[in-house]
CSV table of C-alpha atoms and ligand atoms in Angstrom, one decimal:
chain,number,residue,atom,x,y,z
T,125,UNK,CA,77.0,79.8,123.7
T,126,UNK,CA,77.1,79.7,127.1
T,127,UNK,CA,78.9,82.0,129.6
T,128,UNK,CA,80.0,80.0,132.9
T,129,UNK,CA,81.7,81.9,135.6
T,130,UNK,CA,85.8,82.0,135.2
T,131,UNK,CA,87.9,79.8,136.9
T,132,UNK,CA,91.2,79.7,138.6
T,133,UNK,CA,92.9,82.6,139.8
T,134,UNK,CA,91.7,86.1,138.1
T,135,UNK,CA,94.1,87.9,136.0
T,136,UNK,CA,94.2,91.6,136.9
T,137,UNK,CA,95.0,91.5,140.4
T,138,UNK,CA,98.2,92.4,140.1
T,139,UNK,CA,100.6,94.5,137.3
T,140,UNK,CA,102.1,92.2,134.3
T,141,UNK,CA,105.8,92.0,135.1
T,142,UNK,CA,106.5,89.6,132.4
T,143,UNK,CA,105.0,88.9,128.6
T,144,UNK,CA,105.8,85.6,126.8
T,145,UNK,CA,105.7,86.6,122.8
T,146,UNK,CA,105.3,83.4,121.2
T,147,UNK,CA,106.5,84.0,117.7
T,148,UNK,CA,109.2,86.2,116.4
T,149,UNK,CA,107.9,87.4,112.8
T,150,UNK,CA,107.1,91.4,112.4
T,151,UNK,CA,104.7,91.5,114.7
T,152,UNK,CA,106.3,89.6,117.6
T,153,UNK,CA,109.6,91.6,117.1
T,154,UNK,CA,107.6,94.8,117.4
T,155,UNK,CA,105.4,94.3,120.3
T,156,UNK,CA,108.9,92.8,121.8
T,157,UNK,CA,110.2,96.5,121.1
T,158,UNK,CA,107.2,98.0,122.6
T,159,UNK,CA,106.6,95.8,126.0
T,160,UNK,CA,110.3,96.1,126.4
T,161,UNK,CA,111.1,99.8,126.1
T,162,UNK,CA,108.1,100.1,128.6
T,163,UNK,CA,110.2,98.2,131.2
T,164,UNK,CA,108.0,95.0,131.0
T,165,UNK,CA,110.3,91.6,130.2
T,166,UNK,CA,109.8,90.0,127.3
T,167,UNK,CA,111.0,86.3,127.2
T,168,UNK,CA,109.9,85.0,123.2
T,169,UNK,CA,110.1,81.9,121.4
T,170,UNK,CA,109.9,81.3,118.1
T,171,UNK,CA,109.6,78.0,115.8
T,172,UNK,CA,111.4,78.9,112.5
T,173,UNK,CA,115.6,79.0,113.7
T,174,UNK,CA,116.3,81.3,111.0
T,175,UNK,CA,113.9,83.5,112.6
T,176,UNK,CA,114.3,82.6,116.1
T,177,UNK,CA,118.2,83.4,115.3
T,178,UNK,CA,118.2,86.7,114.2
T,179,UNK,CA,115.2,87.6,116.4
T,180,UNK,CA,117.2,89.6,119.4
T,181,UNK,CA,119.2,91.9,116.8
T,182,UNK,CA,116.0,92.5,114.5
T,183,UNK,CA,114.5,93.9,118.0
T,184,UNK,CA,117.9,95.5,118.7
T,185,UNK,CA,118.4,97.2,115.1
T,186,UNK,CA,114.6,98.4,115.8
T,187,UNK,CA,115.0,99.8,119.3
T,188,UNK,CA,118.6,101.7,118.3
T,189,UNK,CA,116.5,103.4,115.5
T,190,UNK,CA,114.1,104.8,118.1
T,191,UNK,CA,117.0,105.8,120.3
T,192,UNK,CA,118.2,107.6,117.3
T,193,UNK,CA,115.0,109.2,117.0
T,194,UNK,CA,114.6,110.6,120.4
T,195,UNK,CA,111.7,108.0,120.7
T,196,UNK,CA,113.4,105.7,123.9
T,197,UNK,CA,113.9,106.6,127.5
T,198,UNK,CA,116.5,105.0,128.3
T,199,UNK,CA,119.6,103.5,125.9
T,200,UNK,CA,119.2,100.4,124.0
T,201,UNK,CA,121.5,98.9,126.8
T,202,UNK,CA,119.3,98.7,128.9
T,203,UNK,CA,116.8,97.9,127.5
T,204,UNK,CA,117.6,94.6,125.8
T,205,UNK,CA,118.4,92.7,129.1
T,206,UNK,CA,115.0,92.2,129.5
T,207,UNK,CA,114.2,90.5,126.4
T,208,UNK,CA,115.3,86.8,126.1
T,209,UNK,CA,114.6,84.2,123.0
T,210,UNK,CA,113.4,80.5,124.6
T,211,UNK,CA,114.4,76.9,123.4
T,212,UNK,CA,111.1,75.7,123.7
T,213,UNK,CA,107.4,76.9,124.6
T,214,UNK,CA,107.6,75.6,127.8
T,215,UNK,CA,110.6,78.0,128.9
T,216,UNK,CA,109.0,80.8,127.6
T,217,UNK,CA,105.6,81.1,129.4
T,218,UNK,CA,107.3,79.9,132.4
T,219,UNK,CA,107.0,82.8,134.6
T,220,UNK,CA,104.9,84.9,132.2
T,221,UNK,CA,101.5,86.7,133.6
T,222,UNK,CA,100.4,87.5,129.8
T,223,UNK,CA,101.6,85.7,126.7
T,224,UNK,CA,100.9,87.5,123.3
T,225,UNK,CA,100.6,85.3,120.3
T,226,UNK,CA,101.8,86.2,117.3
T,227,UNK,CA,101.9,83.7,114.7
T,228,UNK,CA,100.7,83.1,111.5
T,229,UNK,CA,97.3,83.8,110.5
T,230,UNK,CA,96.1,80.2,110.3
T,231,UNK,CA,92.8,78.9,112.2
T,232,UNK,CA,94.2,75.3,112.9
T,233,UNK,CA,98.1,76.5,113.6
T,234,UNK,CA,96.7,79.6,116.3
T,235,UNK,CA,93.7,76.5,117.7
T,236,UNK,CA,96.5,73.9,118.2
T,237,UNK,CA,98.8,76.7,120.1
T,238,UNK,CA,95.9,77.9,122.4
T,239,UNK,CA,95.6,74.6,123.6
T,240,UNK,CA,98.6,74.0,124.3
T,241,UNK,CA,99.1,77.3,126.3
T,242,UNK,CA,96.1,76.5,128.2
T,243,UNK,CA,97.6,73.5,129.3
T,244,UNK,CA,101.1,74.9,129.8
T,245,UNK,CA,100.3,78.1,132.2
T,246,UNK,CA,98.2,78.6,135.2
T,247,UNK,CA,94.7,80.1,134.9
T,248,UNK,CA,95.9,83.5,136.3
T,249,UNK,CA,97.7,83.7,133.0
T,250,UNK,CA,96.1,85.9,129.8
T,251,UNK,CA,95.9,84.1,126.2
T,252,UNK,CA,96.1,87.1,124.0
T,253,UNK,CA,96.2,86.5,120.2
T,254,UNK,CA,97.4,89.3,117.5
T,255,UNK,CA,95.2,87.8,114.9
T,256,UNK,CA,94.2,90.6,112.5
T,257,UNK,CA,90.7,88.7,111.5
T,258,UNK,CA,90.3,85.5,113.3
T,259,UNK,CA,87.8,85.8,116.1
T,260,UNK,CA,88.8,84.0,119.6
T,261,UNK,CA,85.6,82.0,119.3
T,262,UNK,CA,86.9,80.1,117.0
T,263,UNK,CA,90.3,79.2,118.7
T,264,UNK,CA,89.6,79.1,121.8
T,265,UNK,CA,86.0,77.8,122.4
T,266,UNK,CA,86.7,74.1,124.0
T,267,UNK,CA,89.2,75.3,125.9
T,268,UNK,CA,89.1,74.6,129.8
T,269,UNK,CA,90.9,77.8,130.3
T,270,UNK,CA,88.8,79.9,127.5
T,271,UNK,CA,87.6,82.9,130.1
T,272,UNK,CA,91.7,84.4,130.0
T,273,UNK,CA,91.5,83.9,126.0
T,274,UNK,CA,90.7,87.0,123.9
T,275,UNK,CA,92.5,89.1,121.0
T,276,UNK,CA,95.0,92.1,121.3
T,277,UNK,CA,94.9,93.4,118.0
T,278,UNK,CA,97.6,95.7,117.6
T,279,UNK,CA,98.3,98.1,114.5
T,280,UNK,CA,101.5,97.7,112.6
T,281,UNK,CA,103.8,98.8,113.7
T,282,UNK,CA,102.5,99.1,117.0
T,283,UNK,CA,105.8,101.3,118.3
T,284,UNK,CA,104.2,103.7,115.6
T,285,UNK,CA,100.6,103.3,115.1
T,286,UNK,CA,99.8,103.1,119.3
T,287,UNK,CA,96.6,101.9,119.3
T,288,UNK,CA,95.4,98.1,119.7
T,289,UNK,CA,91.4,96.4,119.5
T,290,UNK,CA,91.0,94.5,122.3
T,291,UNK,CA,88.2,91.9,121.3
T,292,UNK,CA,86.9,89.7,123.9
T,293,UNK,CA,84.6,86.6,123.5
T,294,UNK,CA,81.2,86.0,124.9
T,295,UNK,CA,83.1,83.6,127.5
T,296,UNK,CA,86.5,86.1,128.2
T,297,UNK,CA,86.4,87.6,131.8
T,298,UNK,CA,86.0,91.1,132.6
T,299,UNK,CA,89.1,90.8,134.8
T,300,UNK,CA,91.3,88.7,131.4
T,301,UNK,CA,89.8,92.3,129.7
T,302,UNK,CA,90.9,94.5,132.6
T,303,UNK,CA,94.9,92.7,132.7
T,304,UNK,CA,94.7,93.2,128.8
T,305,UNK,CA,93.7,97.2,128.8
T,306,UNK,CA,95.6,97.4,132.3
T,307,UNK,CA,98.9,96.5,130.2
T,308,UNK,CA,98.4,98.5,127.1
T,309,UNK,CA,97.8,101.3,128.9
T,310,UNK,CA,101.2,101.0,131.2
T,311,UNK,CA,103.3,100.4,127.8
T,312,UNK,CA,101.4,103.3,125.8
T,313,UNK,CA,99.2,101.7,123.3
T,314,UNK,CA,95.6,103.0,123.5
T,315,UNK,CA,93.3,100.2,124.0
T,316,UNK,CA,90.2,100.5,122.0
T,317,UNK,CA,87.7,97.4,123.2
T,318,UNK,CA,84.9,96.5,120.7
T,319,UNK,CA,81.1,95.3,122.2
T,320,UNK,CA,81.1,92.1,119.9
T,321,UNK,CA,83.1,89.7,118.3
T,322,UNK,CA,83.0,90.3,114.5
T,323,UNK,CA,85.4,88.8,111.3
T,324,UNK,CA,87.8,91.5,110.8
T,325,UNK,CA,87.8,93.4,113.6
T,326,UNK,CA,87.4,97.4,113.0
T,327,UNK,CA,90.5,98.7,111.9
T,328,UNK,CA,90.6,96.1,109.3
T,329,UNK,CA,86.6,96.9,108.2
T,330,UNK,CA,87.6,100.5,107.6
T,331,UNK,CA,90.9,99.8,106.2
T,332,UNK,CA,88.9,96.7,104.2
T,333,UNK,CA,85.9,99.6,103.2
T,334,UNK,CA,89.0,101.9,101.6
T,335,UNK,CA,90.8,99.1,99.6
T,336,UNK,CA,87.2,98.0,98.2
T,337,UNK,CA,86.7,101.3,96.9
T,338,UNK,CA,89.9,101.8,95.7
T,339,UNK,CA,90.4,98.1,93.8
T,340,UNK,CA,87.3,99.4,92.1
T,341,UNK,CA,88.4,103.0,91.0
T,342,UNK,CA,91.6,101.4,89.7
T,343,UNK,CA,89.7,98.9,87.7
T,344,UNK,CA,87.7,101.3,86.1
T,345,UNK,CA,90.1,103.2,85.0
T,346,UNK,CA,89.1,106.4,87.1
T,347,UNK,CA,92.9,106.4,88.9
T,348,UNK,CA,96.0,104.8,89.2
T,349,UNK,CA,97.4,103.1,92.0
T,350,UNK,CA,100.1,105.6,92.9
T,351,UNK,CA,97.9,108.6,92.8
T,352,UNK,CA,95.2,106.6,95.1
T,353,UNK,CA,98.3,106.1,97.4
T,354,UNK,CA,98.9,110.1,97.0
T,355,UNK,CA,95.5,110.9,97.8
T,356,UNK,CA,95.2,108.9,101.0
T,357,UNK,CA,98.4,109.6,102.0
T,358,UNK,CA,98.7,113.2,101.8
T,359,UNK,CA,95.3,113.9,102.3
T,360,UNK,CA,93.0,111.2,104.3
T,361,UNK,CA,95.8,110.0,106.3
T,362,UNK,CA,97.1,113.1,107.5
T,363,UNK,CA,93.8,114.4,108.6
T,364,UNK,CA,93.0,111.2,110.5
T,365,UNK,CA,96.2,111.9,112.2
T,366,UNK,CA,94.1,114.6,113.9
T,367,UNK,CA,90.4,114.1,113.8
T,368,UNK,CA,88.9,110.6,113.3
T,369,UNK,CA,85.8,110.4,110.2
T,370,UNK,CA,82.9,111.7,112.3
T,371,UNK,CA,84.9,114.7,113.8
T,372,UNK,CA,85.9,115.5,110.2
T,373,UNK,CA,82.2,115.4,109.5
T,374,UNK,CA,81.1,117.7,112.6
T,375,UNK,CA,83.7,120.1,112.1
T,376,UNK,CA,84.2,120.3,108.3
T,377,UNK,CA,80.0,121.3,107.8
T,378,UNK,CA,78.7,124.1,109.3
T,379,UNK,CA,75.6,122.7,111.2
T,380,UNK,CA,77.7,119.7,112.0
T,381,UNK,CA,77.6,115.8,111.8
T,382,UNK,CA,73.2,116.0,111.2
T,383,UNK,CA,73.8,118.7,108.3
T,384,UNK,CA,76.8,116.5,106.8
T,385,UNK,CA,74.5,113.4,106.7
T,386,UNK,CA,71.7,115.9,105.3
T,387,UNK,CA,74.0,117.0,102.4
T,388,UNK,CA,76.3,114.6,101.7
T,389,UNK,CA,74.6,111.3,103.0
T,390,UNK,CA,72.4,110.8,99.9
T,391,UNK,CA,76.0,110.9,97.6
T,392,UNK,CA,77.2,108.3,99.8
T,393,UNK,CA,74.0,106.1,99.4
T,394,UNK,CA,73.9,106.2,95.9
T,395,UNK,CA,77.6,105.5,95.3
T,396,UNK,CA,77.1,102.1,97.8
T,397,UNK,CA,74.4,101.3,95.7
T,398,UNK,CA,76.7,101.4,92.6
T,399,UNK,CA,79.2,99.1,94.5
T,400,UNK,CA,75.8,96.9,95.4
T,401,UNK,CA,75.6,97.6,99.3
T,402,UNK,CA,72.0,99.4,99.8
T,403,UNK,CA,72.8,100.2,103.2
T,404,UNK,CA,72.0,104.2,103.9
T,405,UNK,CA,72.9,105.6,107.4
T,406,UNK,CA,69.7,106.0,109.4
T,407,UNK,CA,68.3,109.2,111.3
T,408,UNK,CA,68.6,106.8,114.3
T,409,UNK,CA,72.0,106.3,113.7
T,410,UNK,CA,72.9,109.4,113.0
T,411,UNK,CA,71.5,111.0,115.7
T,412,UNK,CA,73.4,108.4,118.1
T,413,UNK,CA,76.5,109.6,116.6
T,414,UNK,CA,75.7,113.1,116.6
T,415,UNK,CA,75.4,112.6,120.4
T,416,UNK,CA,77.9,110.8,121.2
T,417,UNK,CA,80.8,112.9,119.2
T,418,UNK,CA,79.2,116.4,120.9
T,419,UNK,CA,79.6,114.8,123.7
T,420,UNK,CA,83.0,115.8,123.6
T,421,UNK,CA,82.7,118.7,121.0
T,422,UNK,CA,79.3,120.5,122.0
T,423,UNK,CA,78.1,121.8,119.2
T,424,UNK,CA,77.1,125.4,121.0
T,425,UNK,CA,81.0,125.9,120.9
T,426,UNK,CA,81.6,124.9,116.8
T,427,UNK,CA,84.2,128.1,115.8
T,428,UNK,CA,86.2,127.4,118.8
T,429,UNK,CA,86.1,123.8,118.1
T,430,UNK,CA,87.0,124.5,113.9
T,431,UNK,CA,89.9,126.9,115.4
T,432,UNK,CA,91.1,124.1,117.7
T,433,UNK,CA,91.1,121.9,114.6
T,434,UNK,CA,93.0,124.2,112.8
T,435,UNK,CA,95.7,124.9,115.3
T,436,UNK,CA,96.5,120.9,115.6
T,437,UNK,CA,96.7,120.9,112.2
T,438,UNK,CA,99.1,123.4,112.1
T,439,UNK,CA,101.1,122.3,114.7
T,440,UNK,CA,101.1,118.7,112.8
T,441,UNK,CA,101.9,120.9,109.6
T,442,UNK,CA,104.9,122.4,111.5
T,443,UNK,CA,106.4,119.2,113.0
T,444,UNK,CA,106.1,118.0,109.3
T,445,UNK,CA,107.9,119.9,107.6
T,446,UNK,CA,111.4,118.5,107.3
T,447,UNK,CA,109.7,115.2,107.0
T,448,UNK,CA,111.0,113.7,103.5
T,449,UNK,CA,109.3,110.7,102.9
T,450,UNK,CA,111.7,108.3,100.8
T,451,UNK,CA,108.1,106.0,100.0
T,452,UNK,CA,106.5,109.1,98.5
T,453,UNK,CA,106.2,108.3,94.8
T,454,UNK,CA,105.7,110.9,92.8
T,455,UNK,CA,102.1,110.8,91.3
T,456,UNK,CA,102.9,110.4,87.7
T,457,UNK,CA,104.9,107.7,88.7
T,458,UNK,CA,103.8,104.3,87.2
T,459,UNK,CA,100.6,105.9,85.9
T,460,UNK,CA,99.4,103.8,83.0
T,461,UNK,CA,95.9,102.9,83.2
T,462,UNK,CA,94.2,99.6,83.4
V,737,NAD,N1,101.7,92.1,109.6
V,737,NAD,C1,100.7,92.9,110.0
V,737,NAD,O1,100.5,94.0,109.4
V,737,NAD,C2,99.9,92.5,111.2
V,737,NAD,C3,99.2,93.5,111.9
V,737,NAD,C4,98.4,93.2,113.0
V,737,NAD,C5,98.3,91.8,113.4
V,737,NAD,N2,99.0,90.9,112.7
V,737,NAD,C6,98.8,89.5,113.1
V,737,NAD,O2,99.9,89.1,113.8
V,737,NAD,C7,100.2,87.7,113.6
V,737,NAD,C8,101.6,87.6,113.1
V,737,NAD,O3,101.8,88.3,111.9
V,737,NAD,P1,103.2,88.6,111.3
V,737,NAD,O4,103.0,89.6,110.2
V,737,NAD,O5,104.2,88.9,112.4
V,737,NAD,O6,103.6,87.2,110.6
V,737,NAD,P2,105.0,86.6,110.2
V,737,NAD,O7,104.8,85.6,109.2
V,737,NAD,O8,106.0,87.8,110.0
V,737,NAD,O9,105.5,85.9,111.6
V,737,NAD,C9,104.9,84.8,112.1
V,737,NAD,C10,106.0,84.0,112.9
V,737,NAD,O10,105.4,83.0,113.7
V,737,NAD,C11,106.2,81.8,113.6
V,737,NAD,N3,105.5,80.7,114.0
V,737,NAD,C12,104.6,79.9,113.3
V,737,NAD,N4,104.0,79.0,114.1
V,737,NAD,C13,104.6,79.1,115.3
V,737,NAD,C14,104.4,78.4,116.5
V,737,NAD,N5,103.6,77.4,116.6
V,737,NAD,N6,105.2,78.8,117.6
V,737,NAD,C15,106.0,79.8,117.5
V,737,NAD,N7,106.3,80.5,116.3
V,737,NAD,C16,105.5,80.1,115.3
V,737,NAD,C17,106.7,81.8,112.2
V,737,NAD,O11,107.9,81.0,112.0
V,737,NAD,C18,107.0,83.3,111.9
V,737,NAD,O12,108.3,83.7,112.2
V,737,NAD,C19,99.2,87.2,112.6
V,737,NAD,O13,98.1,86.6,113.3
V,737,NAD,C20,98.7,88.5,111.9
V,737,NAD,O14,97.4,88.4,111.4
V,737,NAD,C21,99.7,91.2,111.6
């Protein structure tokens, strides 16, 4: 694949004012909610007319619940002026300096769309796609206009979970990457960009690593569904809401992330060669990591860093505490075995 030098005007040189949403299913009705309440204009479109009907109120319903919540700036008032539904695709990237797609996850439906937004809007404009697994390679290869084409993967929901991949292809501009990032960061979504395209992205892989694991526990009997949920979700999940896997594994062993893979490395080895991945984590790799996480948490200063830990935690315990989650099964609920 070759890499020739973008064309057209470069995206980047100036602020996105407006983002045309093309597609109003749960994802286009959230990052609606997001670009909107960040002051960026949202103008959507939308091929379904039950959908495209109801679209406005679905964001409207959503951004009164964040009101409600002490989560919006401004009122809902406001806010909703700058959000319009188009009759036609045309209309709605007219004036747009970023379009985020967002429709369904179909290879030939997101190809056909890509060339058609390529031919609608100038070359200043970026192509960003939500696809959750679909690489842009493979939408937006023959395109004349592929350099502005790349993926904003967000999380769902992204007014929630405020972090997005940005994945760019071996032909996407640094400056279609820079307007991408550039935006996210203005509307307060964390833009994580990954080195390489690859089929599922990252969060997916990890979130794709857990379910593997799980289907197989279920299947064999060891759990039920419910009390994996329980586990995960009172466990796991709240301590990623502080510290990400490889600070859990620096700060939870005392000799940090190259004791961790010392101790517990070997366990992990053997139980992916019982699911048939013989794949163990090299010294190389783990010394990389190692680096790169003390980096930020130098080792020299663990007990602070373990106290820090603790004190997030606590503060997370403390904001949690009147938190009653109606989704919380209880864990002897539905628990026959397989
Ligand atoms: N749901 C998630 O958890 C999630 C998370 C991150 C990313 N994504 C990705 O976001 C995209 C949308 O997912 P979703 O869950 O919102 O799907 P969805 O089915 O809820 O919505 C898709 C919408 O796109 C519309 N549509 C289809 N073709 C169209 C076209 N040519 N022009 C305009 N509208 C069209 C459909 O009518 C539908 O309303 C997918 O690529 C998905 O992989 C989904």
């Amino acid at each position: 694949m070759t890499s020739p030098p973008p064309l057209g005007s470069s995206p980047a040189t100036h602020a996105t004012e407006t983002v045309a949403i093309i597609g109003a299913g749960s994802i286009g009705i959230a990052w609606a909610v997001v670009f909107a309440s960040a002051g960026v204009r949202v103008q959507m479109f939308e091929t379904h007319e039950g959908a495209r009907l109801i679209a406005l109120s679905e964001v409207e319903s959503m951004l009164t619940d964040l009101f409600e919540a002490g989560l919006l700036e401004e009122p809902v008032d406001q806010v909703m002026p700058r959000v319009t539904m188009s009759e036609t695709l045309e209309a709605a990237v007219e004036h747009a300096d970023f379009v985020q797609e967002c429709v369904v996850e179909d290879l030939d439906v997101k190809r056909g769309l890509f060339a058609e937004l390529d031919r609608l809007t100038d070359r200043s404009v970026v192509l960003a796609s939500s696809t959750s697994t679909i690489i842009a390679s493979l939408f937006a290869e023959d395109l004349p206009g592929r350099e502005r084409c790349l993926v904003v993967h967000p999380a769902n929901p992204p007014y929630f979970l405020r972090v997005a991949e940005v994945v760019p292809a071996p032909f996407t501009s640094t400056a279609a990457v820079a307007a991408a990032t550039d935006l996210l960061t203005r509307v307060r979504i964390t833009p994580v960009v990954l080195h390489r395209e690859i089929e599922g992205f990252v969060f997916n892989r990890l979130q794709g690593a857990v379910l593997r694991e799980a289907y197989c526990l279920v299947r064999d009997g060891v759990i039920t569904p419910n009390d994996v949920d329980t586990l995960v979700r009172e466990g796991l999940g709240l301590r990623w809401a502080v510290i990400g896997p490889f600070t859990t594994s620096e700060l939870n062993t005392r000799g940090g992330i190259r004791r961790h893979a010392e101790v517990i490395g070997p366990v992990y080895a053997r139980i992916g060669i019982e699911r048939g991945t013989d794949d163990p984590w090299t010294g190389e790799t783990i010394e990389h990591v190692a680096g790169q996480i003390e980096r930020r948490l130098p080792h020299a200063t663990w007990e602070e860093n373990v106290r820090e830990r603790d004190r997030a935690m606590i503060r997370l315990a403390s904001l949690l505490q009147h938190f009653e989650n109606p989704l919380a099964a209880p864990s002897h609920a539905a628990a026959s075995p397989l």
